Amino acid sequence: MSDAGTLDEYREKRDFNSTPEPSPESPGGQPKEEPIFVIQKHSATRLHYDFRLEVDGVLKSWAVPKGPSTNPRDKRLAAPTEDHPLSYANFEGVIPKGHYGAGQVIVWDTGTYRNVTEHDGKPVPMDRALREGHITICLDGHKLKGGYALTRFKTGEDESWLLIKTADQWADAQSDIVRNQPKSAISGRTIEDLSKES
Ligand code: MN
């Protein structure tokens, strides 16, 4: 699962001559020391948050309609989408009308993560955790911190996962973080700012 072949679907869905999104070959996709995560707020046909984790040189991706929560009681639906190239982690901009995913994209949060998945007290590597449908990670982002679990509960055509905050010191049942912190973590812009520019 580490070969570039996992980006075929990403490539097929896009025309890189007319979308500002990076092609799989564009620079900026070199792995750093610690794996990164990014959450892109994407105002497509329906607003959603794309949750992406660097695994084996690509960004494994889920679309989360309601976005992440800091409340451990919230179960946020996460639908897997195609792998994205690492260079996509910095992408902000407007995908033109008529293109796949047309609409505004901002980097809502980004940072590094640690895989803390365990099974019977033993660490589970990311590729196995993904395959088995249970991942626990610790995020060090601008906005999100601490543990999150991603758990698959439905396989097949409509494969579905849940994104749930771990009950740790960064959990906060009161605040609505996606509502209270709408700005890009890298540029300070909002989706509305991009709508005005386009
Ligand atoms: Mn999206």
PDB file of C-alpha atoms and ligand atoms in Angstrom:
ATOM      1  CA  MET A   1       0.000   0.000   0.000  1.00  0.00           C
ATOM      2  CA  SER A   2       3.030   2.274  -0.067  1.00  0.00           C
ATOM      3  CA  ASP A   3       3.287   2.526  -3.859  1.00  0.00           C
ATOM      4  CA  ALA A   4       2.347   5.632  -5.816  1.00  0.00           C
ATOM      5  CA  GLY A   5      -0.430   3.581  -7.448  1.00  0.00           C
ATOM      6  CA  THR A   6      -2.702   4.626  -4.603  1.00  0.00           C
ATOM      7  CA  LEU A   7      -2.800   8.106  -6.191  1.00  0.00           C
ATOM      8  CA  ASP A   8      -4.314   6.856  -9.474  1.00  0.00           C
ATOM      9  CA  GLU A   9      -7.853   7.706  -8.387  1.00  0.00           C
ATOM     10  CA  TYR A  10      -6.748  11.181  -7.270  1.00  0.00           C
ATOM     11  CA  ARG A  11      -5.138  11.742 -10.685  1.00  0.00           C
ATOM     12  CA  GLU A  12      -8.063  10.392 -12.701  1.00  0.00           C
ATOM     13  CA  LYS A  13     -10.570  12.701 -11.038  1.00  0.00           C
ATOM     14  CA  ARG A  14      -8.680  15.884 -11.878  1.00  0.00           C
ATOM     15  CA  ASP A  15      -7.404  17.952 -14.806  1.00  0.00           C
ATOM     16  CA  PHE A  16      -4.213  19.561 -13.545  1.00  0.00           C
ATOM     17  CA  ASN A  17      -4.196  22.064 -16.400  1.00  0.00           C
ATOM     18  CA  SER A  18      -7.276  23.745 -14.993  1.00  0.00           C
ATOM     19  CA  THR A  19      -7.471  23.051 -11.258  1.00  0.00           C
ATOM     20  CA  PRO A  20      -5.087  24.796  -8.878  1.00  0.00           C
ATOM     21  CA  GLU A  21      -4.723  21.564  -6.876  1.00  0.00           C
ATOM     22  CA  PRO A  22      -1.249  19.958  -6.921  1.00  0.00           C
ATOM     23  CA  SER A  23      -0.513  17.044  -9.236  1.00  0.00           C
ATOM     24  CA  PRO A  24       1.040  13.975  -7.618  1.00  0.00           C
ATOM     25  CA  GLU A  25       4.384  15.027  -9.151  1.00  0.00           C
ATOM     26  CA  SER A  26       4.441  18.575  -7.787  1.00  0.00           C
ATOM     27  CA  PRO A  27       7.110  19.458  -5.206  1.00  0.00           C
ATOM     28  CA  GLY A  28       6.449  19.876  -1.512  1.00  0.00           C
ATOM     29  CA  GLY A  29       5.593  16.247  -1.055  1.00  0.00           C
ATOM     30  CA  GLN A  30       8.719  15.056   0.734  1.00  0.00           C
ATOM     31  CA  PRO A  31       8.101  13.235   4.003  1.00  0.00           C
ATOM     32  CA  LYS A  32       9.354  15.047   7.117  1.00  0.00           C
ATOM     33  CA  GLU A  33      10.588  13.430  10.291  1.00  0.00           C
ATOM     34  CA  GLU A  34       7.186  13.157  11.935  1.00  0.00           C
ATOM     35  CA  PRO A  35       4.077  12.274   9.970  1.00  0.00           C
ATOM     36  CA  ILE A  36       1.661  15.124   9.394  1.00  0.00           C
ATOM     37  CA  PHE A  37      -2.072  15.489   9.557  1.00  0.00           C
ATOM     38  CA  VAL A  38      -4.214  18.119   7.893  1.00  0.00           C
ATOM     39  CA  ILE A  39      -7.886  18.988   8.082  1.00  0.00           C
ATOM     40  CA  GLN A  40      -9.148  20.969   5.106  1.00  0.00           C
ATOM     41  CA  LYS A  41     -12.441  22.791   5.306  1.00  0.00           C
ATOM     42  CA  HIS A  42     -14.018  22.296   1.907  1.00  0.00           C
ATOM     43  CA  SER A  43     -17.048  24.189   0.737  1.00  0.00           C
ATOM     44  CA  ALA A  44     -18.086  21.809  -2.039  1.00  0.00           C
ATOM     45  CA  THR A  45     -21.675  20.868  -2.960  1.00  0.00           C
ATOM     46  CA  ARG A  46     -21.901  20.158   0.753  1.00  0.00           C
ATOM     47  CA  LEU A  47     -19.571  21.702   3.292  1.00  0.00           C
ATOM     48  CA  HIS A  48     -17.296  19.114   4.908  1.00  0.00           C
ATOM     49  CA  TYR A  49     -13.914  18.717   6.540  1.00  0.00           C
ATOM     50  CA  ASP A  50     -11.322  16.497   4.853  1.00  0.00           C
ATOM     51  CA  PHE A  51      -9.315  14.712   7.526  1.00  0.00           C
ATOM     52  CA  ARG A  52      -5.973  13.485   6.174  1.00  0.00           C
ATOM     53  CA  LEU A  53      -3.158  11.472   7.748  1.00  0.00           C
ATOM     54  CA  GLU A  54       0.274  10.914   6.241  1.00  0.00           C
ATOM     55  CA  VAL A  55       0.807   7.168   5.886  1.00  0.00           C
ATOM     56  CA  ASP A  56       3.519   5.623   3.682  1.00  0.00           C
ATOM     57  CA  GLY A  57       4.086   8.741   1.580  1.00  0.00           C
ATOM     58  CA  VAL A  58       0.463   9.633   0.833  1.00  0.00           C
ATOM     59  CA  LEU A  59      -2.399  11.334   2.664  1.00  0.00           C
ATOM     60  CA  LYS A  60      -5.034   8.803   3.714  1.00  0.00           C
ATOM     61  CA  SER A  61      -8.300  10.760   3.616  1.00  0.00           C
ATOM     62  CA  TRP A  62     -11.782  10.840   5.101  1.00  0.00           C
ATOM     63  CA  ALA A  63     -14.571  13.361   4.503  1.00  0.00           C
ATOM     64  CA  VAL A  64     -16.149  14.398   7.805  1.00  0.00           C
ATOM     65  CA  PRO A  65     -19.438  16.284   7.164  1.00  0.00           C
ATOM     66  CA  LYS A  66     -19.656  17.882  10.620  1.00  0.00           C
ATOM     67  CA  GLY A  67     -15.909  18.208  11.182  1.00  0.00           C
ATOM     68  CA  PRO A  68     -13.987  17.125  14.262  1.00  0.00           C
ATOM     69  CA  SER A  69     -15.270  17.658  17.791  1.00  0.00           C
ATOM     70  CA  THR A  70     -13.451  18.118  21.092  1.00  0.00           C
ATOM     71  CA  ASN A  71     -16.331  16.401  22.900  1.00  0.00           C
ATOM     72  CA  PRO A  72     -15.631  12.676  23.495  1.00  0.00           C
ATOM     73  CA  ARG A  73     -19.389  12.020  23.328  1.00  0.00           C
ATOM     74  CA  ASP A  74     -19.643  13.152  19.712  1.00  0.00           C
ATOM     75  CA  LYS A  75     -19.355  10.484  17.038  1.00  0.00           C
ATOM     76  CA  ARG A  76     -18.472  12.178  13.791  1.00  0.00           C
ATOM     77  CA  LEU A  77     -19.153  10.256  10.593  1.00  0.00           C
ATOM     78  CA  ALA A  78     -16.047   9.936   8.393  1.00  0.00           C
ATOM     79  CA  ALA A  79     -16.369   8.610   4.839  1.00  0.00           C
ATOM     80  CA  PRO A  80     -13.115   7.423   3.252  1.00  0.00           C
ATOM     81  CA  THR A  81     -12.058   9.230   0.067  1.00  0.00           C
ATOM     82  CA  GLU A  82      -9.156   8.699  -2.330  1.00  0.00           C
ATOM     83  CA  ASP A  83      -5.532   9.062  -1.196  1.00  0.00           C
ATOM     84  CA  HIS A  84      -4.073  12.512  -1.812  1.00  0.00           C
ATOM     85  CA  PRO A  85      -0.426  13.432  -2.495  1.00  0.00           C
ATOM     86  CA  LEU A  86       1.561  14.871   0.427  1.00  0.00           C
ATOM     87  CA  SER A  87       1.818  18.188  -1.406  1.00  0.00           C
ATOM     88  CA  TYR A  88      -1.952  18.575  -0.976  1.00  0.00           C
ATOM     89  CA  ALA A  89      -1.432  19.319   2.729  1.00  0.00           C
ATOM     90  CA  ASN A  90      -0.644  22.996   1.962  1.00  0.00           C
ATOM     91  CA  PHE A  91      -3.391  23.471  -0.590  1.00  0.00           C
ATOM     92  CA  GLU A  92      -5.759  26.375  -0.108  1.00  0.00           C
ATOM     93  CA  GLY A  93      -7.710  27.893  -2.916  1.00  0.00           C
ATOM     94  CA  VAL A  94     -10.687  27.621  -5.155  1.00  0.00           C
ATOM     95  CA  ILE A  95     -11.389  24.545  -7.269  1.00  0.00           C
ATOM     96  CA  PRO A  96     -13.113  25.926 -10.388  1.00  0.00           C
ATOM     97  CA  LYS A  97     -16.742  25.255 -11.266  1.00  0.00           C
ATOM     98  CA  GLY A  98     -17.286  22.078 -13.239  1.00  0.00           C
ATOM     99  CA  HIS A  99     -14.324  20.353 -11.596  1.00  0.00           C
ATOM    100  CA  TYR A 100     -14.342  17.535  -9.095  1.00  0.00           C
ATOM    101  CA  GLY A 101     -14.854  19.046  -5.637  1.00  0.00           C
ATOM    102  CA  ALA A 102     -15.529  22.553  -7.000  1.00  0.00           C
ATOM    103  CA  GLY A 103     -15.500  25.157  -4.237  1.00  0.00           C
ATOM    104  CA  GLN A 104     -13.264  26.784  -1.630  1.00  0.00           C
ATOM    105  CA  VAL A 105     -10.648  24.936   0.425  1.00  0.00           C
ATOM    106  CA  ILE A 106      -8.763  26.193   3.485  1.00  0.00           C
ATOM    107  CA  VAL A 107      -6.298  24.421   5.752  1.00  0.00           C
ATOM    108  CA  TRP A 108      -8.473  24.439   8.865  1.00  0.00           C
ATOM    109  CA  ASP A 109      -5.839  22.695  10.992  1.00  0.00           C
ATOM    110  CA  THR A 110      -2.498  20.998  10.497  1.00  0.00           C
ATOM    111  CA  GLY A 111       0.397  19.623  12.502  1.00  0.00           C
ATOM    112  CA  THR A 112       2.010  16.308  13.300  1.00  0.00           C
ATOM    113  CA  TYR A 113       0.581  13.136  14.771  1.00  0.00           C
ATOM    114  CA  ARG A 114       1.745  10.021  16.560  1.00  0.00           C
ATOM    115  CA  ASN A 115       0.211   6.630  16.001  1.00  0.00           C
ATOM    116  CA  VAL A 116      -0.699   5.294  19.452  1.00  0.00           C
ATOM    117  CA  THR A 117      -2.846   2.378  18.276  1.00  0.00           C
ATOM    118  CA  GLU A 118      -2.501  -0.679  20.481  1.00  0.00           C
ATOM    119  CA  HIS A 119      -3.863  -4.190  20.418  1.00  0.00           C
ATOM    120  CA  ASP A 120      -3.547  -6.326  23.560  1.00  0.00           C
ATOM    121  CA  GLY A 121      -1.121  -3.728  24.908  1.00  0.00           C
ATOM    122  CA  LYS A 122       1.168  -3.891  21.860  1.00  0.00           C
ATOM    123  CA  PRO A 123       1.705  -1.080  19.350  1.00  0.00           C
ATOM    124  CA  VAL A 124       0.023  -1.573  15.970  1.00  0.00           C
ATOM    125  CA  PRO A 125       1.676  -0.012  12.884  1.00  0.00           C
ATOM    126  CA  MET A 126      -0.443   2.397  10.819  1.00  0.00           C
ATOM    127  CA  ASP A 127      -0.827   0.189   7.747  1.00  0.00           C
ATOM    128  CA  ARG A 128      -2.206  -2.631   9.888  1.00  0.00           C
ATOM    129  CA  ALA A 129      -4.402  -0.277  11.925  1.00  0.00           C
ATOM    130  CA  LEU A 130      -5.898   1.063   8.669  1.00  0.00           C
ATOM    131  CA  ARG A 131      -6.493  -2.423   7.344  1.00  0.00           C
ATOM    132  CA  GLU A 132      -8.108  -3.571  10.569  1.00  0.00           C
ATOM    133  CA  GLY A 133     -10.241  -0.437  10.813  1.00  0.00           C
ATOM    134  CA  HIS A 134      -9.131   0.884  14.146  1.00  0.00           C
ATOM    135  CA  ILE A 135      -6.673   3.766  14.541  1.00  0.00           C
ATOM    136  CA  THR A 136      -5.796   5.789  17.612  1.00  0.00           C
ATOM    137  CA  ILE A 137      -3.676   8.872  17.093  1.00  0.00           C
ATOM    138  CA  CYS A 138      -2.366  11.736  19.148  1.00  0.00           C
ATOM    139  CA  LEU A 139      -2.562  15.074  17.314  1.00  0.00           C
ATOM    140  CA  ASP A 140      -0.303  18.071  17.781  1.00  0.00           C
ATOM    141  CA  GLY A 141      -2.029  20.681  15.674  1.00  0.00           C
ATOM    142  CA  HIS A 142      -2.694  24.424  15.889  1.00  0.00           C
ATOM    143  CA  LYS A 143      -6.239  23.727  17.053  1.00  0.00           C
ATOM    144  CA  LEU A 144      -6.618  20.025  17.761  1.00  0.00           C
ATOM    145  CA  LYS A 145      -4.511  18.331  20.430  1.00  0.00           C
ATOM    146  CA  GLY A 146      -4.409  14.916  21.988  1.00  0.00           C
ATOM    147  CA  GLY A 147      -6.098  11.661  21.224  1.00  0.00           C
ATOM    148  CA  TYR A 148      -8.595  10.801  18.491  1.00  0.00           C
ATOM    149  CA  ALA A 149      -9.898   7.408  17.429  1.00  0.00           C
ATOM    150  CA  LEU A 150     -10.967   6.476  13.918  1.00  0.00           C
ATOM    151  CA  THR A 151     -13.041   3.326  13.827  1.00  0.00           C
ATOM    152  CA  ARG A 152     -14.567   1.599  10.822  1.00  0.00           C
ATOM    153  CA  PHE A 153     -18.110   0.403  11.406  1.00  0.00           C
ATOM    154  CA  LYS A 154     -19.278  -0.363   7.888  1.00  0.00           C
ATOM    155  CA  THR A 155     -17.387  -1.949   4.975  1.00  0.00           C
ATOM    156  CA  GLY A 156     -18.162  -2.255   1.271  1.00  0.00           C
ATOM    157  CA  GLU A 157     -19.582   0.380  -1.096  1.00  0.00           C
ATOM    158  CA  ASP A 158     -20.562   2.791   1.668  1.00  0.00           C
ATOM    159  CA  GLU A 159     -17.569   2.156   3.925  1.00  0.00           C
ATOM    160  CA  SER A 160     -17.956   4.364   6.994  1.00  0.00           C
ATOM    161  CA  TRP A 161     -15.832   5.288   9.977  1.00  0.00           C
ATOM    162  CA  LEU A 162     -16.368   7.311  13.122  1.00  0.00           C
ATOM    163  CA  LEU A 163     -14.014  10.020  14.377  1.00  0.00           C
ATOM    164  CA  ILE A 164     -14.164  10.340  18.163  1.00  0.00           C
ATOM    165  CA  LYS A 165     -12.171  12.473  20.603  1.00  0.00           C
ATOM    166  CA  THR A 166     -10.378  10.575  23.351  1.00  0.00           C
ATOM    167  CA  ALA A 167     -11.322  11.626  26.902  1.00  0.00           C
ATOM    168  CA  ASP A 168      -8.006  13.248  27.790  1.00  0.00           C
ATOM    169  CA  GLN A 169      -6.808  16.618  29.094  1.00  0.00           C
ATOM    170  CA  TRP A 170      -7.568  18.283  25.732  1.00  0.00           C
ATOM    171  CA  ALA A 171     -11.153  17.087  25.604  1.00  0.00           C
ATOM    172  CA  ASP A 172     -13.706  19.890  25.898  1.00  0.00           C
ATOM    173  CA  ALA A 173     -17.380  19.056  25.926  1.00  0.00           C
ATOM    174  CA  GLN A 174     -18.473  22.713  25.881  1.00  0.00           C
ATOM    175  CA  SER A 175     -16.771  24.391  22.956  1.00  0.00           C
ATOM    176  CA  ASP A 176     -17.825  23.979  19.345  1.00  0.00           C
ATOM    177  CA  ILE A 177     -14.375  24.227  17.794  1.00  0.00           C
ATOM    178  CA  VAL A 178     -15.320  24.210  14.099  1.00  0.00           C
ATOM    179  CA  ARG A 179     -17.789  27.006  14.716  1.00  0.00           C
ATOM    180  CA  ASN A 180     -15.595  29.043  17.076  1.00  0.00           C
ATOM    181  CA  GLN A 181     -12.388  28.758  15.065  1.00  0.00           C
ATOM    182  CA  PRO A 182     -13.333  29.140  11.402  1.00  0.00           C
ATOM    183  CA  LYS A 183     -10.017  30.565  10.128  1.00  0.00           C
ATOM    184  CA  SER A 184      -7.235  28.832   8.220  1.00  0.00           C
ATOM    185  CA  ALA A 185      -4.416  27.666  10.498  1.00  0.00           C
ATOM    186  CA  ILE A 186      -1.828  28.780   7.916  1.00  0.00           C
ATOM    187  CA  SER A 187      -3.226  31.980   6.389  1.00  0.00           C
ATOM    188  CA  GLY A 188      -5.932  33.227   8.744  1.00  0.00           C
ATOM    189  CA  ARG A 189      -8.397  33.289   5.844  1.00  0.00           C
ATOM    190  CA  THR A 190     -11.923  31.958   6.007  1.00  0.00           C
ATOM    191  CA  ILE A 191     -13.995  30.134   3.372  1.00  0.00           C
ATOM    192  CA  GLU A 192     -15.950  33.403   3.020  1.00  0.00           C
ATOM    193  CA  ASP A 193     -12.725  35.335   2.294  1.00  0.00           C
ATOM    194  CA  LEU A 194     -11.980  32.910  -0.547  1.00  0.00           C
ATOM    195  CA  SER A 195     -15.534  33.176  -1.886  1.00  0.00           C
ATOM    196  CA  LYS A 196     -15.092  36.940  -2.215  1.00  0.00           C
ATOM    197  CA  GLU A 197     -11.764  36.536  -4.015  1.00  0.00           C
ATOM    198  CA  SER A 198     -13.103  34.021  -6.541  1.00  0.00           C
TER     199      SER A 198
HETATM  200 MN    MN B   1     -13.360  17.400   0.074  1.00  0.00          MN
END
